Amino acid sequence: MNAPAIVDADEDVVEDRRYRAPALEKGLDILELLAGMATPLTLTQIVQRLGRSHGELFRMVQVLEYRGYLTIEPGGEGYVLSDRLFSLGMNQPRTRHLIEVALPVMRQLAQDRGQSCHLAVHTRGDMVVVARMESGQELGFAVRVGYRRPLLQAASGAVLYAFQPADVRARWEAQLQPTPDKATLDAFRAHADEVRQRSVERTPSRFVSGITDLSAPILRGGAAAAALTMPYLPKLDGEDAIDAAVAAVQAAAATISQQLVDGDNHA
């Protein structure tokens, strides 16, 4: 085996990789490209965007479709990602355990407050909803599992970021798409520090008028493993109802956090 090359600090940076797997990288390029697309892409469009030949990617796309990672949009020829990658992520033991612990507490929270709630985690600069619980009321607002937004655009995102050490924050910032300008990122950092200080986020929804997002961290090992969020829909139940809802979300998040700690201690 050849020894890794030593590069002088003044020389051009050489890519620091000992091994290459071209076929695997082509497949990953396809998955990452489609993950960032809002509309389906044909094989020709995939080829053009990745700057490769039709022959290089044809079999790769066929295999990814056969294995269930890609699917053809109904009524068209374009490819989109299936939910297979999401399902694989959900099956990780830590994520599965988090959801198993959280769901009973979320169910009680939804019943007690008459509001839906959901659980979000971080993935590649976004928050993504991995579990939800509807209120059971005739009128309500709920967010679907799989819904995702950039960290900077969601209450859950601010909470997830707020309760991370500096090195994790820096790594997440590098994954933000689109890349925010300095002023936007500085404002987000300052806001996250405020969220951390008060241990809860309470902010009008950026996407639905009349909804107030209430979000609290689920802590594991001193950092936020997830964010528990209630999209609070005002009802005719008194002006102090939202204050009680904030307290209930915080209490539910603390209960889930403690159960995770207890589970880890007995593992």
PDB file of C-alpha atoms in Angstrom:
ATOM      1  CA  MET A   1       0.000   0.000   0.000  1.00  0.00           C
ATOM      2  CA  ASN A   2       1.342   3.383  -0.952  1.00  0.00           C
ATOM      3  CA  ALA A   3       1.968   5.848   1.853  1.00  0.00           C
ATOM      4  CA  PRO A   4      -0.153   9.034   1.861  1.00  0.00           C
ATOM      5  CA  ALA A   5       1.473  11.936   0.056  1.00  0.00           C
ATOM      6  CA  ILE A   6       2.977  14.699   2.202  1.00  0.00           C
ATOM      7  CA  VAL A   7       2.090  18.141   0.945  1.00  0.00           C
ATOM      8  CA  ASP A   8       4.076  21.266   1.830  1.00  0.00           C
ATOM      9  CA  ALA A   9       1.978  24.033   3.371  1.00  0.00           C
ATOM     10  CA  ASP A  10       3.006  26.423   0.591  1.00  0.00           C
ATOM     11  CA  GLU A  11       2.041  24.066  -2.216  1.00  0.00           C
ATOM     12  CA  ASP A  12      -1.392  23.721  -3.751  1.00  0.00           C
ATOM     13  CA  VAL A  13      -3.748  21.650  -1.607  1.00  0.00           C
ATOM     14  CA  VAL A  14      -3.981  18.084  -2.834  1.00  0.00           C
ATOM     15  CA  GLU A  15      -7.246  16.220  -2.290  1.00  0.00           C
ATOM     16  CA  ASP A  16      -6.787  14.190   0.896  1.00  0.00           C
ATOM     17  CA  ARG A  17      -8.154  10.798  -0.133  1.00  0.00           C
ATOM     18  CA  ARG A  18      -6.378   7.456  -0.047  1.00  0.00           C
ATOM     19  CA  TYR A  19      -9.058   5.460  -1.865  1.00  0.00           C
ATOM     20  CA  ARG A  20     -11.466   6.120  -4.721  1.00  0.00           C
ATOM     21  CA  ALA A  21     -14.595   4.309  -5.882  1.00  0.00           C
ATOM     22  CA  PRO A  22     -15.692   6.014  -9.121  1.00  0.00           C
ATOM     23  CA  ALA A  23     -18.877   3.980  -9.595  1.00  0.00           C
ATOM     24  CA  LEU A  24     -20.012   4.634  -6.033  1.00  0.00           C
ATOM     25  CA  GLU A  25     -19.265   8.332  -6.395  1.00  0.00           C
ATOM     26  CA  LYS A  26     -21.390   8.551  -9.547  1.00  0.00           C
ATOM     27  CA  GLY A  27     -24.313   7.037  -7.681  1.00  0.00           C
ATOM     28  CA  LEU A  28     -23.861   9.411  -4.754  1.00  0.00           C
ATOM     29  CA  ASP A  29     -23.644  12.358  -7.164  1.00  0.00           C
ATOM     30  CA  ILE A  30     -27.021  11.370  -8.620  1.00  0.00           C
ATOM     31  CA  LEU A  31     -28.635  11.032  -5.186  1.00  0.00           C
ATOM     32  CA  GLU A  32     -27.232  14.349  -3.950  1.00  0.00           C
ATOM     33  CA  LEU A  33     -28.307  16.130  -7.134  1.00  0.00           C
ATOM     34  CA  LEU A  34     -31.907  14.900  -6.913  1.00  0.00           C
ATOM     35  CA  ALA A  35     -32.030  15.607  -3.178  1.00  0.00           C
ATOM     36  CA  GLY A  36     -31.692  19.296  -3.943  1.00  0.00           C
ATOM     37  CA  MET A  37     -34.250  19.436  -6.762  1.00  0.00           C
ATOM     38  CA  ALA A  38     -37.833  20.615  -6.359  1.00  0.00           C
ATOM     39  CA  THR A  39     -38.878  19.077  -9.694  1.00  0.00           C
ATOM     40  CA  PRO A  40     -38.110  15.741 -11.410  1.00  0.00           C
ATOM     41  CA  LEU A  41     -35.108  15.436 -13.741  1.00  0.00           C
ATOM     42  CA  THR A  42     -34.879  13.287 -16.859  1.00  0.00           C
ATOM     43  CA  LEU A  43     -31.805  11.143 -17.467  1.00  0.00           C
ATOM     44  CA  THR A  44     -30.613  13.696 -20.020  1.00  0.00           C
ATOM     45  CA  GLN A  45     -30.942  16.509 -17.475  1.00  0.00           C
ATOM     46  CA  ILE A  46     -29.070  14.478 -14.854  1.00  0.00           C
ATOM     47  CA  VAL A  47     -26.272  13.816 -17.366  1.00  0.00           C
ATOM     48  CA  GLN A  48     -26.050  17.504 -18.271  1.00  0.00           C
ATOM     49  CA  ARG A  49     -26.051  18.780 -14.700  1.00  0.00           C
ATOM     50  CA  LEU A  50     -23.372  16.322 -13.566  1.00  0.00           C
ATOM     51  CA  GLY A  51     -21.216  16.893 -16.644  1.00  0.00           C
ATOM     52  CA  ARG A  52     -20.917  13.196 -17.424  1.00  0.00           C
ATOM     53  CA  SER A  53     -21.752  11.032 -20.413  1.00  0.00           C
ATOM     54  CA  HIS A  54     -25.050   9.252 -21.017  1.00  0.00           C
ATOM     55  CA  GLY A  55     -23.229   5.920 -21.009  1.00  0.00           C
ATOM     56  CA  GLU A  56     -21.654   6.603 -17.596  1.00  0.00           C
ATOM     57  CA  LEU A  57     -24.955   7.242 -15.835  1.00  0.00           C
ATOM     58  CA  PHE A  58     -27.552   5.155 -17.688  1.00  0.00           C
ATOM     59  CA  ARG A  59     -26.913   1.900 -15.824  1.00  0.00           C
ATOM     60  CA  MET A  60     -26.349   3.749 -12.569  1.00  0.00           C
ATOM     61  CA  VAL A  61     -29.798   5.366 -12.744  1.00  0.00           C
ATOM     62  CA  GLN A  62     -31.395   2.030 -13.677  1.00  0.00           C
ATOM     63  CA  VAL A  63     -29.818   0.274 -10.681  1.00  0.00           C
ATOM     64  CA  LEU A  64     -30.813   3.074  -8.278  1.00  0.00           C
ATOM     65  CA  GLU A  65     -34.379   2.829  -9.557  1.00  0.00           C
ATOM     66  CA  TYR A  66     -34.371  -0.986  -9.243  1.00  0.00           C
ATOM     67  CA  ARG A  67     -33.067  -0.754  -5.659  1.00  0.00           C
ATOM     68  CA  GLY A  68     -35.806   1.722  -4.756  1.00  0.00           C
ATOM     69  CA  TYR A  69     -33.734   4.872  -4.277  1.00  0.00           C
ATOM     70  CA  LEU A  70     -35.211   6.619  -7.322  1.00  0.00           C
ATOM     71  CA  THR A  71     -38.686   6.621  -8.731  1.00  0.00           C
ATOM     72  CA  ILE A  72     -40.228   8.008 -11.909  1.00  0.00           C
ATOM     73  CA  GLU A  73     -42.717  10.805 -11.347  1.00  0.00           C
ATOM     74  CA  PRO A  74     -46.240   9.541 -12.222  1.00  0.00           C
ATOM     75  CA  GLY A  75     -47.227  10.645 -15.706  1.00  0.00           C
ATOM     76  CA  GLY A  76     -43.741  11.763 -16.656  1.00  0.00           C
ATOM     77  CA  GLU A  77     -40.213  10.691 -17.454  1.00  0.00           C
ATOM     78  CA  GLY A  78     -38.404  12.566 -14.700  1.00  0.00           C
ATOM     79  CA  TYR A  79     -36.710  10.901 -11.730  1.00  0.00           C
ATOM     80  CA  VAL A  80     -37.159  11.901  -8.090  1.00  0.00           C
ATOM     81  CA  LEU A  81     -35.788  10.496  -4.865  1.00  0.00           C
ATOM     82  CA  SER A  82     -37.968   7.931  -3.163  1.00  0.00           C
ATOM     83  CA  ASP A  83     -38.322   7.873   0.617  1.00  0.00           C
ATOM     84  CA  ARG A  84     -35.898   4.921   0.919  1.00  0.00           C
ATOM     85  CA  LEU A  85     -32.974   6.977   2.215  1.00  0.00           C
ATOM     86  CA  PHE A  86     -35.276   8.666   4.711  1.00  0.00           C
ATOM     87  CA  SER A  87     -36.554   5.270   5.853  1.00  0.00           C
ATOM     88  CA  LEU A  88     -33.013   3.970   6.314  1.00  0.00           C
ATOM     89  CA  GLY A  89     -32.178   6.985   8.456  1.00  0.00           C
ATOM     90  CA  MET A  90     -35.301   6.439  10.531  1.00  0.00           C
ATOM     91  CA  ASN A  91     -34.226   2.868  11.200  1.00  0.00           C
ATOM     92  CA  GLN A  92     -30.993   3.872  12.926  1.00  0.00           C
ATOM     93  CA  PRO A  93     -31.192   2.571  16.499  1.00  0.00           C
ATOM     94  CA  ARG A  94     -30.700   6.013  18.092  1.00  0.00           C
ATOM     95  CA  THR A  95     -33.368   7.628  15.898  1.00  0.00           C
ATOM     96  CA  ARG A  96     -35.770   4.737  16.335  1.00  0.00           C
ATOM     97  CA  HIS A  97     -35.291   4.835  20.108  1.00  0.00           C
ATOM     98  CA  LEU A  98     -35.817   8.603  20.158  1.00  0.00           C
ATOM     99  CA  ILE A  99     -39.131   8.257  18.325  1.00  0.00           C
ATOM    100  CA  GLU A 100     -40.288   5.332  20.485  1.00  0.00           C
ATOM    101  CA  VAL A 101     -39.618   7.350  23.637  1.00  0.00           C
ATOM    102  CA  ALA A 102     -41.108  10.576  22.283  1.00  0.00           C
ATOM    103  CA  LEU A 103     -44.395   9.372  20.812  1.00  0.00           C
ATOM    104  CA  PRO A 104     -46.249   8.562  24.081  1.00  0.00           C
ATOM    105  CA  VAL A 105     -45.219  11.931  25.537  1.00  0.00           C
ATOM    106  CA  MET A 106     -46.241  13.706  22.334  1.00  0.00           C
ATOM    107  CA  ARG A 107     -49.600  11.934  22.394  1.00  0.00           C
ATOM    108  CA  GLN A 108     -50.259  13.150  25.937  1.00  0.00           C
ATOM    109  CA  LEU A 109     -49.158  16.674  25.033  1.00  0.00           C
ATOM    110  CA  ALA A 110     -51.487  16.771  22.019  1.00  0.00           C
ATOM    111  CA  GLN A 111     -54.410  15.497  24.078  1.00  0.00           C
ATOM    112  CA  ASP A 112     -53.812  17.858  26.992  1.00  0.00           C
ATOM    113  CA  ARG A 113     -53.406  21.010  24.893  1.00  0.00           C
ATOM    114  CA  GLY A 114     -55.659  20.183  21.936  1.00  0.00           C
ATOM    115  CA  GLN A 115     -52.798  21.045  19.565  1.00  0.00           C
ATOM    116  CA  SER A 116     -50.669  18.947  17.243  1.00  0.00           C
ATOM    117  CA  CYS A 117     -46.922  18.594  17.736  1.00  0.00           C
ATOM    118  CA  HIS A 118     -43.967  17.177  15.856  1.00  0.00           C
ATOM    119  CA  LEU A 119     -40.390  16.044  16.364  1.00  0.00           C
ATOM    120  CA  ALA A 120     -37.555  17.353  14.172  1.00  0.00           C
ATOM    121  CA  VAL A 121     -33.872  16.457  13.822  1.00  0.00           C
ATOM    122  CA  HIS A 122     -30.978  17.918  11.853  1.00  0.00           C
ATOM    123  CA  THR A 123     -29.829  16.626   8.489  1.00  0.00           C
ATOM    124  CA  ARG A 124     -27.325  18.361   6.171  1.00  0.00           C
ATOM    125  CA  GLY A 125     -28.171  21.915   7.184  1.00  0.00           C
ATOM    126  CA  ASP A 126     -31.929  21.324   7.349  1.00  0.00           C
ATOM    127  CA  MET A 127     -34.434  20.364   9.988  1.00  0.00           C
ATOM    128  CA  VAL A 128     -36.577  17.375   9.042  1.00  0.00           C
ATOM    129  CA  VAL A 129     -39.725  16.127  10.773  1.00  0.00           C
ATOM    130  CA  VAL A 130     -39.375  12.491  11.852  1.00  0.00           C
ATOM    131  CA  ALA A 131     -42.553  12.067  13.922  1.00  0.00           C
ATOM    132  CA  ARG A 132     -45.815  13.891  14.521  1.00  0.00           C
ATOM    133  CA  MET A 133     -48.893  13.640  16.685  1.00  0.00           C
ATOM    134  CA  GLU A 134     -52.214  15.196  15.704  1.00  0.00           C
ATOM    135  CA  SER A 135     -54.485  16.716  18.306  1.00  0.00           C
ATOM    136  CA  GLY A 136     -57.618  14.744  17.527  1.00  0.00           C
ATOM    137  CA  GLN A 137     -59.590  17.991  17.430  1.00  0.00           C
ATOM    138  CA  GLU A 138     -61.879  18.776  14.504  1.00  0.00           C
ATOM    139  CA  LEU A 139     -59.856  21.894  13.775  1.00  0.00           C
ATOM    140  CA  GLY A 140     -56.080  21.837  13.887  1.00  0.00           C
ATOM    141  CA  PHE A 141     -52.788  22.251  12.065  1.00  0.00           C
ATOM    142  CA  ALA A 142     -50.209  19.511  11.578  1.00  0.00           C
ATOM    143  CA  VAL A 143     -46.883  19.128   9.751  1.00  0.00           C
ATOM    144  CA  ARG A 144     -46.238  15.944   7.779  1.00  0.00           C
ATOM    145  CA  VAL A 145     -43.386  13.539   8.491  1.00  0.00           C
ATOM    146  CA  GLY A 146     -40.535  14.210   6.069  1.00  0.00           C
ATOM    147  CA  TYR A 147     -41.177  17.959   5.910  1.00  0.00           C
ATOM    148  CA  ARG A 148     -37.868  19.820   5.824  1.00  0.00           C
ATOM    149  CA  ARG A 149     -36.630  23.392   5.875  1.00  0.00           C
ATOM    150  CA  PRO A 150     -33.220  25.050   6.184  1.00  0.00           C
ATOM    151  CA  LEU A 151     -32.261  25.571   9.826  1.00  0.00           C
ATOM    152  CA  LEU A 152     -32.449  29.352   9.401  1.00  0.00           C
ATOM    153  CA  GLN A 153     -36.093  29.205   8.341  1.00  0.00           C
ATOM    154  CA  ALA A 154     -37.670  27.178  11.136  1.00  0.00           C
ATOM    155  CA  ALA A 155     -38.236  27.380  14.872  1.00  0.00           C
ATOM    156  CA  SER A 156     -37.052  23.768  15.156  1.00  0.00           C
ATOM    157  CA  GLY A 157     -33.898  24.724  13.280  1.00  0.00           C
ATOM    158  CA  ALA A 158     -33.081  27.545  15.671  1.00  0.00           C
ATOM    159  CA  VAL A 159     -33.543  25.224  18.647  1.00  0.00           C
ATOM    160  CA  LEU A 160     -31.464  22.416  17.163  1.00  0.00           C
ATOM    161  CA  TYR A 161     -28.622  24.823  16.355  1.00  0.00           C
ATOM    162  CA  ALA A 162     -28.852  26.725  19.633  1.00  0.00           C
ATOM    163  CA  PHE A 163     -28.070  23.673  21.745  1.00  0.00           C
ATOM    164  CA  GLN A 164     -24.910  22.519  19.983  1.00  0.00           C
ATOM    165  CA  PRO A 165     -21.217  23.023  20.792  1.00  0.00           C
ATOM    166  CA  ALA A 166     -19.220  25.446  18.641  1.00  0.00           C
ATOM    167  CA  ASP A 167     -17.621  22.774  16.434  1.00  0.00           C
ATOM    168  CA  VAL A 168     -20.989  21.233  15.555  1.00  0.00           C
ATOM    169  CA  ARG A 169     -22.448  24.674  14.817  1.00  0.00           C
ATOM    170  CA  ALA A 170     -19.558  25.378  12.457  1.00  0.00           C
ATOM    171  CA  ARG A 171     -20.055  22.048  10.672  1.00  0.00           C
ATOM    172  CA  TRP A 172     -23.777  22.676  10.261  1.00  0.00           C
ATOM    173  CA  GLU A 173     -23.165  26.196   8.951  1.00  0.00           C
ATOM    174  CA  ALA A 174     -20.978  24.758   6.192  1.00  0.00           C
ATOM    175  CA  GLN A 175     -23.942  22.631   5.071  1.00  0.00           C
ATOM    176  CA  LEU A 176     -26.462  25.479   4.786  1.00  0.00           C
ATOM    177  CA  GLN A 177     -28.028  25.800   1.346  1.00  0.00           C
ATOM    178  CA  PRO A 178     -28.339  28.372  -0.024  1.00  0.00           C
ATOM    179  CA  THR A 179     -25.273  29.788   1.704  1.00  0.00           C
ATOM    180  CA  PRO A 180     -26.401  32.752   3.846  1.00  0.00           C
ATOM    181  CA  ASP A 181     -24.593  36.064   3.721  1.00  0.00           C
ATOM    182  CA  LYS A 182     -22.597  37.185   6.758  1.00  0.00           C
ATOM    183  CA  ALA A 183     -25.292  39.509   8.101  1.00  0.00           C
ATOM    184  CA  THR A 184     -27.962  36.804   7.914  1.00  0.00           C
ATOM    185  CA  LEU A 185     -25.735  34.215   9.573  1.00  0.00           C
ATOM    186  CA  ASP A 186     -24.649  36.629  12.321  1.00  0.00           C
ATOM    187  CA  ALA A 187     -28.305  37.453  13.053  1.00  0.00           C
ATOM    188  CA  PHE A 188     -29.175  33.751  13.221  1.00  0.00           C
ATOM    189  CA  ARG A 189     -26.290  33.065  15.616  1.00  0.00           C
ATOM    190  CA  ALA A 190     -27.383  35.888  17.899  1.00  0.00           C
ATOM    191  CA  HIS A 191     -30.982  34.698  17.835  1.00  0.00           C
ATOM    192  CA  ALA A 192     -29.909  31.126  18.599  1.00  0.00           C
ATOM    193  CA  ASP A 193     -27.982  32.357  21.637  1.00  0.00           C
ATOM    194  CA  GLU A 194     -31.166  34.042  22.883  1.00  0.00           C
ATOM    195  CA  VAL A 195     -33.126  30.832  22.323  1.00  0.00           C
ATOM    196  CA  ARG A 196     -30.545  28.894  24.312  1.00  0.00           C
ATOM    197  CA  GLN A 197     -30.740  31.399  27.160  1.00  0.00           C
ATOM    198  CA  ARG A 198     -34.513  31.133  27.512  1.00  0.00           C
ATOM    199  CA  SER A 199     -34.608  27.383  26.623  1.00  0.00           C
ATOM    200  CA  VAL A 200     -37.543  27.764  24.249  1.00  0.00           C
ATOM    201  CA  GLU A 201     -38.439  29.297  20.907  1.00  0.00           C
ATOM    202  CA  ARG A 202     -41.714  31.183  20.535  1.00  0.00           C
ATOM    203  CA  THR A 203     -42.139  32.870  17.183  1.00  0.00           C
ATOM    204  CA  PRO A 204     -44.788  33.549  14.531  1.00  0.00           C
ATOM    205  CA  SER A 205     -44.679  31.000  11.740  1.00  0.00           C
ATOM    206  CA  ARG A 206     -42.893  32.175   8.602  1.00  0.00           C
ATOM    207  CA  PHE A 207     -45.188  30.134   6.403  1.00  0.00           C
ATOM    208  CA  VAL A 208     -48.683  30.048   7.927  1.00  0.00           C
ATOM    209  CA  SER A 209     -50.471  33.182   9.092  1.00  0.00           C
ATOM    210  CA  GLY A 210     -51.901  32.986  12.613  1.00  0.00           C
ATOM    211  CA  ILE A 211     -49.697  30.087  13.756  1.00  0.00           C
ATOM    212  CA  THR A 212     -47.118  30.556  16.515  1.00  0.00           C
ATOM    213  CA  ASP A 213     -44.334  27.990  16.593  1.00  0.00           C
ATOM    214  CA  LEU A 214     -43.385  26.817  20.092  1.00  0.00           C
ATOM    215  CA  SER A 215     -40.249  24.695  20.212  1.00  0.00           C
ATOM    216  CA  ALA A 216     -38.051  23.232  22.958  1.00  0.00           C
ATOM    217  CA  PRO A 217     -34.899  21.087  22.850  1.00  0.00           C
ATOM    218  CA  ILE A 218     -34.731  17.387  23.577  1.00  0.00           C
ATOM    219  CA  LEU A 219     -31.285  17.060  25.097  1.00  0.00           C
ATOM    220  CA  ARG A 220     -28.976  14.075  24.951  1.00  0.00           C
ATOM    221  CA  GLY A 221     -25.426  14.333  26.180  1.00  0.00           C
ATOM    222  CA  GLY A 222     -25.764  18.075  26.672  1.00  0.00           C
ATOM    223  CA  ALA A 223     -26.763  18.792  23.056  1.00  0.00           C
ATOM    224  CA  ALA A 224     -30.089  18.880  21.233  1.00  0.00           C
ATOM    225  CA  ALA A 225     -30.838  15.472  19.730  1.00  0.00           C
ATOM    226  CA  ALA A 226     -34.168  16.808  18.467  1.00  0.00           C
ATOM    227  CA  ALA A 227     -36.620  19.666  18.794  1.00  0.00           C
ATOM    228  CA  LEU A 228     -40.196  19.226  19.998  1.00  0.00           C
ATOM    229  CA  THR A 229     -42.410  21.771  18.271  1.00  0.00           C
ATOM    230  CA  MET A 230     -46.057  22.747  18.578  1.00  0.00           C
ATOM    231  CA  PRO A 231     -47.538  24.850  15.758  1.00  0.00           C
ATOM    232  CA  TYR A 232     -49.893  26.693  18.083  1.00  0.00           C
ATOM    233  CA  LEU A 233     -53.291  27.497  16.591  1.00  0.00           C
ATOM    234  CA  PRO A 234     -55.150  30.163  18.635  1.00  0.00           C
ATOM    235  CA  LYS A 235     -58.552  29.122  19.928  1.00  0.00           C
ATOM    236  CA  LEU A 236     -61.180  30.722  22.110  1.00  0.00           C
ATOM    237  CA  ASP A 237     -59.685  29.379  25.327  1.00  0.00           C
ATOM    238  CA  GLY A 238     -58.262  32.461  27.020  1.00  0.00           C
ATOM    239  CA  GLU A 239     -55.362  34.810  26.455  1.00  0.00           C
ATOM    240  CA  ASP A 240     -53.019  32.874  28.733  1.00  0.00           C
ATOM    241  CA  ALA A 241     -53.510  29.585  26.819  1.00  0.00           C
ATOM    242  CA  ILE A 242     -50.374  30.089  24.747  1.00  0.00           C
ATOM    243  CA  ASP A 243     -48.301  30.626  27.907  1.00  0.00           C
ATOM    244  CA  ALA A 244     -49.612  27.330  29.257  1.00  0.00           C
ATOM    245  CA  ALA A 245     -48.802  25.692  25.906  1.00  0.00           C
ATOM    246  CA  VAL A 246     -45.213  26.983  26.051  1.00  0.00           C
ATOM    247  CA  ALA A 247     -44.795  25.506  29.524  1.00  0.00           C
ATOM    248  CA  ALA A 248     -46.349  22.217  28.387  1.00  0.00           C
ATOM    249  CA  VAL A 249     -43.971  21.922  25.407  1.00  0.00           C
ATOM    250  CA  GLN A 250     -40.976  22.582  27.663  1.00  0.00           C
ATOM    251  CA  ALA A 251     -42.172  20.029  30.207  1.00  0.00           C
ATOM    252  CA  ALA A 252     -42.775  17.394  27.518  1.00  0.00           C
ATOM    253  CA  ALA A 253     -39.318  17.984  26.007  1.00  0.00           C
ATOM    254  CA  ALA A 254     -37.742  17.663  29.461  1.00  0.00           C
ATOM    255  CA  THR A 255     -39.607  14.385  30.061  1.00  0.00           C
ATOM    256  CA  ILE A 256     -38.390  12.915  26.769  1.00  0.00           C
ATOM    257  CA  SER A 257     -34.840  14.105  27.508  1.00  0.00           C
ATOM    258  CA  GLN A 258     -34.851  12.411  30.915  1.00  0.00           C
ATOM    259  CA  GLN A 259     -36.214   9.168  29.490  1.00  0.00           C
ATOM    260  CA  LEU A 260     -33.437   9.164  26.888  1.00  0.00           C
ATOM    261  CA  VAL A 261     -30.844   9.624  29.626  1.00  0.00           C
ATOM    262  CA  ASP A 262     -32.407   6.834  31.692  1.00  0.00           C
ATOM    263  CA  GLY A 263     -32.413   4.558  28.638  1.00  0.00           C
ATOM    264  CA  ASP A 264     -28.772   5.312  27.848  1.00  0.00           C
ATOM    265  CA  ASN A 265     -27.781   4.590  31.462  1.00  0.00           C
ATOM    266  CA  HIS A 266     -29.463   1.194  31.342  1.00  0.00           C
ATOM    267  CA  ALA A 267     -28.183   0.266  27.882  1.00  0.00           C
TER     268      ALA A 267
END
